[in-house]
Tab-separated table of C-alpha atoms and ligand atoms in Angstrom:
chain	number	residue	atom	x	y	z
Z	1	MET	CA	141.107	19.755	-61.737
Z	2	SER	CA	140.095	19.832	-58.779
Z	3	ASN	CA	136.174	19.590	-57.590
Z	4	GLN	CA	136.287	22.916	-55.807
Z	5	ALA	CA	137.598	24.460	-59.476
Z	6	ARG	CA	135.021	22.611	-61.727
Z	7	ARG	CA	131.987	23.539	-59.135
Z	8	LEU	CA	129.696	26.203	-60.812
Z	9	PRO	CA	129.298	29.219	-58.965
Z	10	ALA	CA	125.789	29.366	-56.597
Z	11	ALA	CA	123.978	32.263	-54.631
Z	12	GLY	CA	126.540	33.535	-51.711
Z	13	ASP	CA	129.937	32.621	-53.753
Z	14	SER	CA	132.637	34.691	-53.239
Z	15	LEU	CA	134.786	35.692	-56.279
Z	16	THR	CA	137.952	33.900	-55.115
Z	17	THR	CA	135.999	30.761	-54.608
Z	18	MET	CA	134.394	31.161	-58.545
Z	19	PRO	CA	135.561	28.310	-61.470
Z	20	THR	CA	138.068	29.470	-63.912
Z	21	GLN	CA	135.487	27.970	-66.479
Z	22	ARG	CA	132.274	29.794	-65.320
Z	23	PRO	CA	129.991	30.790	-68.345
Z	24	ARG	CA	130.048	34.405	-69.134
Z	25	ALA	CA	126.719	34.357	-69.588
Z	26	LEU	CA	126.082	33.519	-65.799
Z	27	LYS	CA	124.573	35.539	-63.549
Z	28	VAL	CA	125.780	34.698	-59.555
Z	29	THR	CA	122.478	35.806	-58.010
Z	30	GLN	CA	120.072	32.904	-58.216
Z	31	PRO	CA	120.892	29.342	-57.767
Z	32	VAL	CA	121.719	27.601	-60.990
Z	33	ALA	CA	119.040	24.732	-62.057
Z	34	LEU	CA	121.138	23.897	-65.382
Z	35	SER	CA	124.052	25.054	-67.532
Z	36	ALA	CA	125.127	24.315	-71.037
Z	37	VAL	CA	128.622	24.671	-71.278
Z	38	GLU	CA	130.638	25.706	-74.519
Z	39	ILE	CA	128.585	22.190	-76.238
Z	40	HIS	CA	129.472	20.545	-79.300
Z	41	LYS	CA	127.419	18.171	-81.088
Z	42	SER	CA	127.536	16.688	-84.520
Z	43	TYR	CA	126.052	14.255	-86.460
Z	44	ARG	CA	127.461	11.412	-89.067
Z	45	LYS	CA	126.318	11.310	-92.169
Z	46	GLY	CA	128.368	8.815	-94.539
Z	47	ARG	CA	132.087	10.515	-94.426
Z	48	LEU	CA	130.509	13.970	-93.843
Z	49	GLU	CA	130.206	15.644	-90.437
Z	50	VAL	CA	127.483	17.658	-90.174
Z	51	PRO	CA	127.903	20.196	-86.655
Z	52	VAL	CA	124.750	21.158	-85.540
Z	53	LEU	CA	125.686	22.459	-82.086
Z	54	ARG	CA	128.974	24.860	-81.707
Z	55	GLY	CA	129.737	26.069	-78.847
Z	56	THR	CA	126.215	26.515	-77.032
Z	57	THR	CA	126.779	27.956	-73.369
Z	58	PHE	CA	123.713	29.445	-71.149
Z	59	SER	CA	121.957	29.085	-67.585
Z	60	VAL	CA	118.954	28.649	-66.642
Z	61	PHE	CA	117.687	29.669	-62.810
Z	62	GLU	CA	116.257	27.650	-60.217
Z	63	GLY	CA	112.372	28.153	-60.915
Z	64	GLU	CA	112.897	29.855	-64.042
Z	65	PHE	CA	111.035	29.377	-67.065
Z	66	ALA	CA	113.265	29.274	-70.219
Z	67	ALA	CA	111.878	29.364	-73.645
Z	68	ILE	CA	114.998	28.427	-76.370
Z	69	VAL	CA	113.792	29.202	-79.610
Z	70	GLY	CA	115.133	28.394	-83.085
Z	71	GLN	CA	114.365	27.482	-86.818
Z	72	SER	CA	113.346	24.266	-87.550
Z	73	GLY	CA	116.347	21.899	-87.810
Z	74	SER	CA	118.940	24.433	-85.680
Z	75	GLY	CA	119.208	22.010	-83.028
Z	76	LYS	CA	117.033	22.186	-80.499
Z	77	SER	CA	115.725	18.766	-79.955
Z	78	THR	CA	119.382	17.979	-79.963
Z	79	LEU	CA	120.027	19.926	-77.476
Z	80	LEU	CA	117.378	19.324	-74.967
Z	81	HIS	CA	118.475	15.425	-75.164
Z	82	LEU	CA	121.608	16.574	-74.399
Z	83	LEU	CA	120.273	18.059	-71.261
Z	84	GLY	CA	117.793	15.483	-70.258
Z	85	THR	CA	121.437	13.234	-70.547
Z	86	LEU	CA	119.687	11.055	-72.951
Z	87	ASP	CA	122.743	11.598	-75.335
Z	88	GLN	CA	126.106	12.696	-74.527
Z	89	PRO	CA	127.858	16.127	-76.643
Z	90	ASP	CA	130.860	15.014	-78.410
Z	91	ARG	CA	132.797	18.401	-75.858
Z	92	GLY	CA	131.653	20.496	-73.313
Z	93	GLU	CA	129.523	20.228	-70.146
Z	94	ILE	CA	125.907	19.864	-68.992
Z	95	TRP	CA	125.272	20.560	-65.042
Z	96	LEU	CA	122.729	19.773	-62.993
Z	97	GLY	CA	123.171	22.379	-60.371
Z	98	GLN	CA	127.114	22.203	-59.084
Z	99	GLN	CA	127.390	18.339	-61.147
Z	100	SER	CA	128.660	18.157	-64.465
Z	101	VAL	CA	126.586	15.261	-65.892
Z	102	GLN	CA	130.010	14.042	-67.897
Z	103	GLN	CA	131.699	13.946	-64.071
Z	104	MET	CA	129.036	11.463	-63.170
Z	105	THR	CA	129.096	7.303	-63.206
Z	106	ALA	CA	126.721	5.820	-65.778
Z	107	SER	CA	124.391	4.885	-62.461
Z	108	ALA	CA	124.479	8.701	-61.152
Z	109	ARG	CA	123.141	9.681	-64.478
Z	110	ASP	CA	120.794	7.289	-65.043
Z	111	ARG	CA	119.454	8.099	-61.211
Z	112	ALA	CA	119.430	11.945	-62.299
Z	113	ARG	CA	117.608	11.100	-65.579
Z	114	ASN	CA	114.702	9.266	-63.760
Z	115	GLN	CA	114.655	11.395	-60.660
Z	116	ASP	CA	115.467	15.018	-61.255
Z	117	ILE	CA	114.280	15.672	-65.042
Z	118	GLY	CA	110.714	15.270	-66.971
Z	119	LEU	CA	110.381	15.220	-70.014
Z	120	ILE	CA	107.491	15.592	-72.408
Z	121	PHE	CA	107.851	16.068	-76.549
Z	122	GLN	CA	105.189	17.153	-79.249
Z	123	PHE	CA	103.682	13.192	-79.495
Z	124	TYR	CA	102.860	12.927	-75.863
Z	125	HIS	CA	103.892	8.991	-76.257
Z	126	LEU	CA	101.542	7.379	-73.797
Z	127	LEU	CA	100.301	3.523	-74.018
Z	128	PRO	CA	97.380	3.222	-75.730
Z	129	GLU	CA	95.905	-0.031	-73.745
Z	130	LEU	CA	96.428	1.841	-69.896
Z	131	SER	CA	94.082	4.412	-68.590
Z	132	MET	CA	95.415	7.960	-67.718
Z	133	LEU	CA	95.887	7.259	-64.215
Z	134	GLU	CA	97.823	4.430	-64.907
Z	135	ASN	CA	99.822	6.263	-68.013
Z	136	VAL	CA	100.887	8.625	-65.037
Z	137	MET	CA	102.255	6.247	-63.101
Z	138	VAL	CA	104.306	4.408	-65.426
Z	139	PRO	CA	107.824	6.072	-64.354
Z	140	ARG	CA	107.450	4.709	-61.101
Z	141	MET	CA	106.329	1.123	-62.084
Z	142	ILE	CA	109.877	1.150	-63.938
Z	143	HIS	CA	111.637	2.926	-61.205
Z	144	TYR	CA	110.717	0.439	-58.600
Z	145	GLY	CA	109.831	-2.469	-60.447
Z	146	VAL	CA	106.930	-4.649	-60.085
Z	147	LEU	CA	107.083	-5.535	-56.548
Z	148	ALA	CA	108.043	-2.371	-55.076
Z	149	TYR	CA	105.711	-0.387	-56.953
Z	150	TRP	CA	103.113	-2.746	-55.902
Z	151	ARG	CA	103.533	-2.007	-52.472
Z	152	ASN	CA	103.665	1.602	-53.158
Z	153	ARG	CA	100.678	1.895	-55.375
Z	154	GLY	CA	98.521	4.123	-53.006
Z	155	LYS	CA	100.936	6.404	-52.811
Z	156	PHE	CA	101.615	6.967	-56.268
Z	157	VAL	CA	98.017	7.230	-57.418
Z	158	ASP	CA	97.035	9.815	-54.580
Z	159	ARG	CA	100.016	11.987	-56.187
Z	160	ALA	CA	98.839	11.086	-59.545
Z	161	LYS	CA	95.179	11.825	-59.127
Z	162	MET	CA	96.586	15.249	-57.708
Z	163	LEU	CA	98.496	16.050	-60.719
Z	164	LEU	CA	96.060	14.932	-62.828
Z	165	ASP	CA	93.598	17.418	-61.041
Z	166	LYS	CA	96.357	19.939	-61.653
Z	167	VAL	CA	95.764	19.507	-65.096
Z	168	GLY	CA	92.721	19.642	-65.501
Z	169	LEU	CA	92.010	16.120	-66.233
Z	170	SER	CA	90.145	14.692	-62.432
Z	171	HIS	CA	87.284	13.842	-64.844
Z	172	ARG	CA	89.674	11.511	-67.432
Z	173	LEU	CA	91.181	9.464	-65.022
Z	174	THR	CA	89.752	5.591	-66.414
Z	175	HIS	CA	90.033	6.990	-70.235
Z	176	ARG	CA	92.009	5.449	-72.760
Z	177	PRO	CA	94.572	8.217	-74.899
Z	178	ASN	CA	92.132	7.409	-77.919
Z	179	GLN	CA	89.584	8.929	-76.015
Z	180	LEU	CA	91.173	12.286	-75.231
Z	181	SER	CA	91.548	15.005	-77.212
Z	182	GLY	CA	95.335	16.119	-78.285
Z	183	GLY	CA	95.465	19.141	-75.633
Z	184	GLU	CA	93.871	16.236	-72.991
Z	185	MET	CA	97.262	13.935	-74.024
Z	186	GLN	CA	99.716	16.724	-73.412
Z	187	ARG	CA	98.146	17.804	-70.315
Z	188	ALA	CA	98.496	13.814	-69.100
Z	189	ALA	CA	101.883	13.658	-70.229
Z	190	ILE	CA	103.378	16.438	-67.967
Z	191	ALA	CA	101.197	15.076	-64.969
Z	192	ARG	CA	103.269	11.490	-66.110
Z	193	ALA	CA	106.455	14.005	-66.236
Z	194	LEU	CA	105.839	15.276	-62.928
Z	195	ILE	CA	105.116	11.949	-61.054
Z	196	SER	CA	108.753	11.156	-59.880
Z	197	GLU	CA	109.261	14.939	-58.447
Z	198	PRO	CA	111.670	15.828	-60.784
Z	199	SER	CA	113.300	19.927	-60.176
Z	200	ILE	CA	113.361	20.525	-63.842
Z	201	LEU	CA	110.612	19.889	-66.406
Z	202	LEU	CA	112.052	19.670	-70.472
Z	203	ALA	CA	109.673	20.222	-72.972
Z	204	ASP	CA	110.382	19.486	-77.017
Z	205	GLU	CA	107.715	21.209	-79.140
Z	206	PRO	CA	105.011	20.210	-76.256
Z	207	THR	CA	102.583	22.573	-78.296
Z	208	GLY	CA	103.581	21.637	-81.714
Z	209	ASN	CA	100.704	19.238	-82.636
Z	210	LEU	CA	98.234	21.770	-80.971
Z	211	ASP	CA	95.669	24.146	-82.337
Z	212	SER	CA	96.068	27.822	-80.616
Z	213	GLU	CA	93.989	27.446	-77.881
Z	214	ASN	CA	95.107	23.816	-76.840
Z	215	GLY	CA	98.874	25.125	-76.914
Z	216	HIS	CA	97.826	28.235	-74.834
Z	217	GLU	CA	96.177	25.365	-72.546
Z	218	VAL	CA	99.151	23.597	-72.007
Z	219	MET	CA	100.968	26.766	-71.580
Z	220	ARG	CA	98.932	28.112	-68.493
Z	221	VAL	CA	99.174	24.720	-66.993
Z	222	LEU	CA	102.783	24.699	-67.250
Z	223	SER	CA	103.055	28.091	-65.728
Z	224	GLN	CA	100.859	27.246	-62.967
Z	225	LEU	CA	103.045	23.744	-62.310
Z	226	ARG	CA	105.912	25.573	-62.440
Z	227	GLN	CA	104.971	27.472	-59.724
Z	228	GLN	CA	102.663	24.828	-57.284
Z	229	GLU	CA	105.273	22.482	-58.099
Z	230	ASN	CA	108.145	24.149	-57.535
Z	231	ILE	CA	110.049	23.410	-60.635
Z	232	THR	CA	112.182	24.909	-63.098
Z	233	ILE	CA	110.942	24.573	-66.767
Z	234	ILE	CA	113.196	24.215	-70.117
Z	235	MET	CA	111.350	24.618	-73.439
Z	236	VAL	CA	112.296	24.540	-77.322
Z	237	THR	CA	109.783	25.779	-79.674
Z	238	HIS	CA	109.816	27.148	-83.403
Z	239	ASP	CA	106.726	29.454	-82.251
Z	240	GLU	CA	107.654	32.766	-80.778
Z	241	GLN	CA	103.956	33.438	-79.562
Z	242	ILE	CA	104.008	29.970	-77.526
Z	243	ALA	CA	107.754	31.265	-75.973
Z	244	ALA	CA	106.100	34.386	-74.981
Z	245	ALA	CA	104.834	32.221	-72.219
Z	246	ALA	CA	107.976	31.756	-70.693
Z	247	ASP	CA	110.299	34.015	-68.631
Z	248	ARG	CA	112.809	34.590	-71.131
Z	249	THR	CA	113.924	33.218	-74.625
Z	250	ILE	CA	117.395	32.096	-75.203
Z	251	ARG	CA	118.009	32.033	-79.700
Z	252	LEU	CA	119.879	29.195	-80.931
Z	253	VAL	CA	121.619	30.610	-84.657
Z	254	GLU	CA	123.700	28.832	-86.056
Z	255	GLY	CA	124.749	26.272	-83.275
Z	256	LYS	CA	125.284	28.883	-80.477
Z	257	VAL	CA	122.814	31.301	-78.158
Z	258	GLU	CA	122.677	34.573	-79.771
Z	259	ALA	CA	124.192	37.068	-77.482
R	1	LIG	P1	115.546	21.121	-84.736
R	1	LIG	O1	114.575	20.422	-83.372
R	1	LIG	O2	115.964	22.485	-83.957
R	1	LIG	O3	114.793	21.233	-85.768
R	1	LIG	P2	117.270	18.748	-84.519
R	1	LIG	O4	118.065	18.844	-83.170
R	1	LIG	O5	116.133	18.092	-84.799
R	1	LIG	O6	116.773	20.474	-84.598
R	1	LIG	O7	117.821	18.969	-85.627
R	1	LIG	C1	119.357	19.331	-86.260
R	1	LIG	C2	119.820	19.197	-87.174
R	1	LIG	O8	120.784	17.809	-86.834
R	1	LIG	C3	119.062	18.928	-88.681
R	1	LIG	O9	119.921	19.036	-89.598
R	1	LIG	C4	118.612	17.242	-88.293
R	1	LIG	O10	118.630	16.551	-89.613
R	1	LIG	C5	120.216	16.852	-88.119
R	1	LIG	N1	120.020	15.859	-87.118
R	1	LIG	C6	119.434	15.106	-85.987
R	1	LIG	N2	119.351	14.108	-85.213
R	1	LIG	C7	120.315	13.605	-86.006
R	1	LIG	C8	120.651	12.324	-86.482
R	1	LIG	N3	120.259	11.036	-85.335
R	1	LIG	N4	121.748	12.265	-87.168
R	1	LIG	C9	122.012	12.258	-88.422
R	1	LIG	N5	121.080	13.740	-88.212
R	1	LIG	C10	120.506	14.000	-87.437
R	2	LIG	MG1	112.853	19.711	-82.938
């Protein structure tokens, strides 16, 4: 199939240039940040193959805050790992904007994972021996390597401080993770996810370990950053109340998106 035919539709496309495999749910009104097209994923348990995703299809538009909800075990984390290019589907395609992740070279996929996508998880995965400021800069250190990191460190410090200020932690720059509350740690993890200026933030149960007050604070911070940083957010949660903070809810039932 030619590249032209594989391309996802964008605003301004004429009908004749649309690909044949266009997801049915897609409205051609806004640029698409990310699409999942007929995603299948199973796990092996001994000789048994356990299907988790069975043709999951949806699109999220640029600047949108989408919540994917489903019961525990419905495949939300599996799906988010696939969207974050941390794992590969058995069948189907993930599109980042106009690019199919499955068509990318391994190095292009690594670049997309490091530069275009920020990730946050239920447990914050902060490094206990580093300060908050240093934790937020870790992805830059990994990406640039030690020498280039130190040459550019001033720039990274400025952005890390700006992000920590936006998540309400400018008074916690030199603190270690064990000196922070769960809500503060998750807000620091959000700042770390945004240090590389990604266009998409993926969040797996970001409030799952927080009480309701801290959970809502994290949602408020996410909503604000979505606008200030001009990002698309895709969050998975089993919590309907938390999902209500998003623009749109996508429901995962038996491995498919509920119509
Ligand atoms: P959710 O995040 O919605 O709770 P998951 O995506 O974590 O769901 O898991 C979906 C199903 O896949 C569950 O039944 C889980 O036990 C199974 N599963 C998840 N990861 C693995 C794995 N690495 N190996 C085998 N089974 C797995
Ligand atoms: Mg999960």
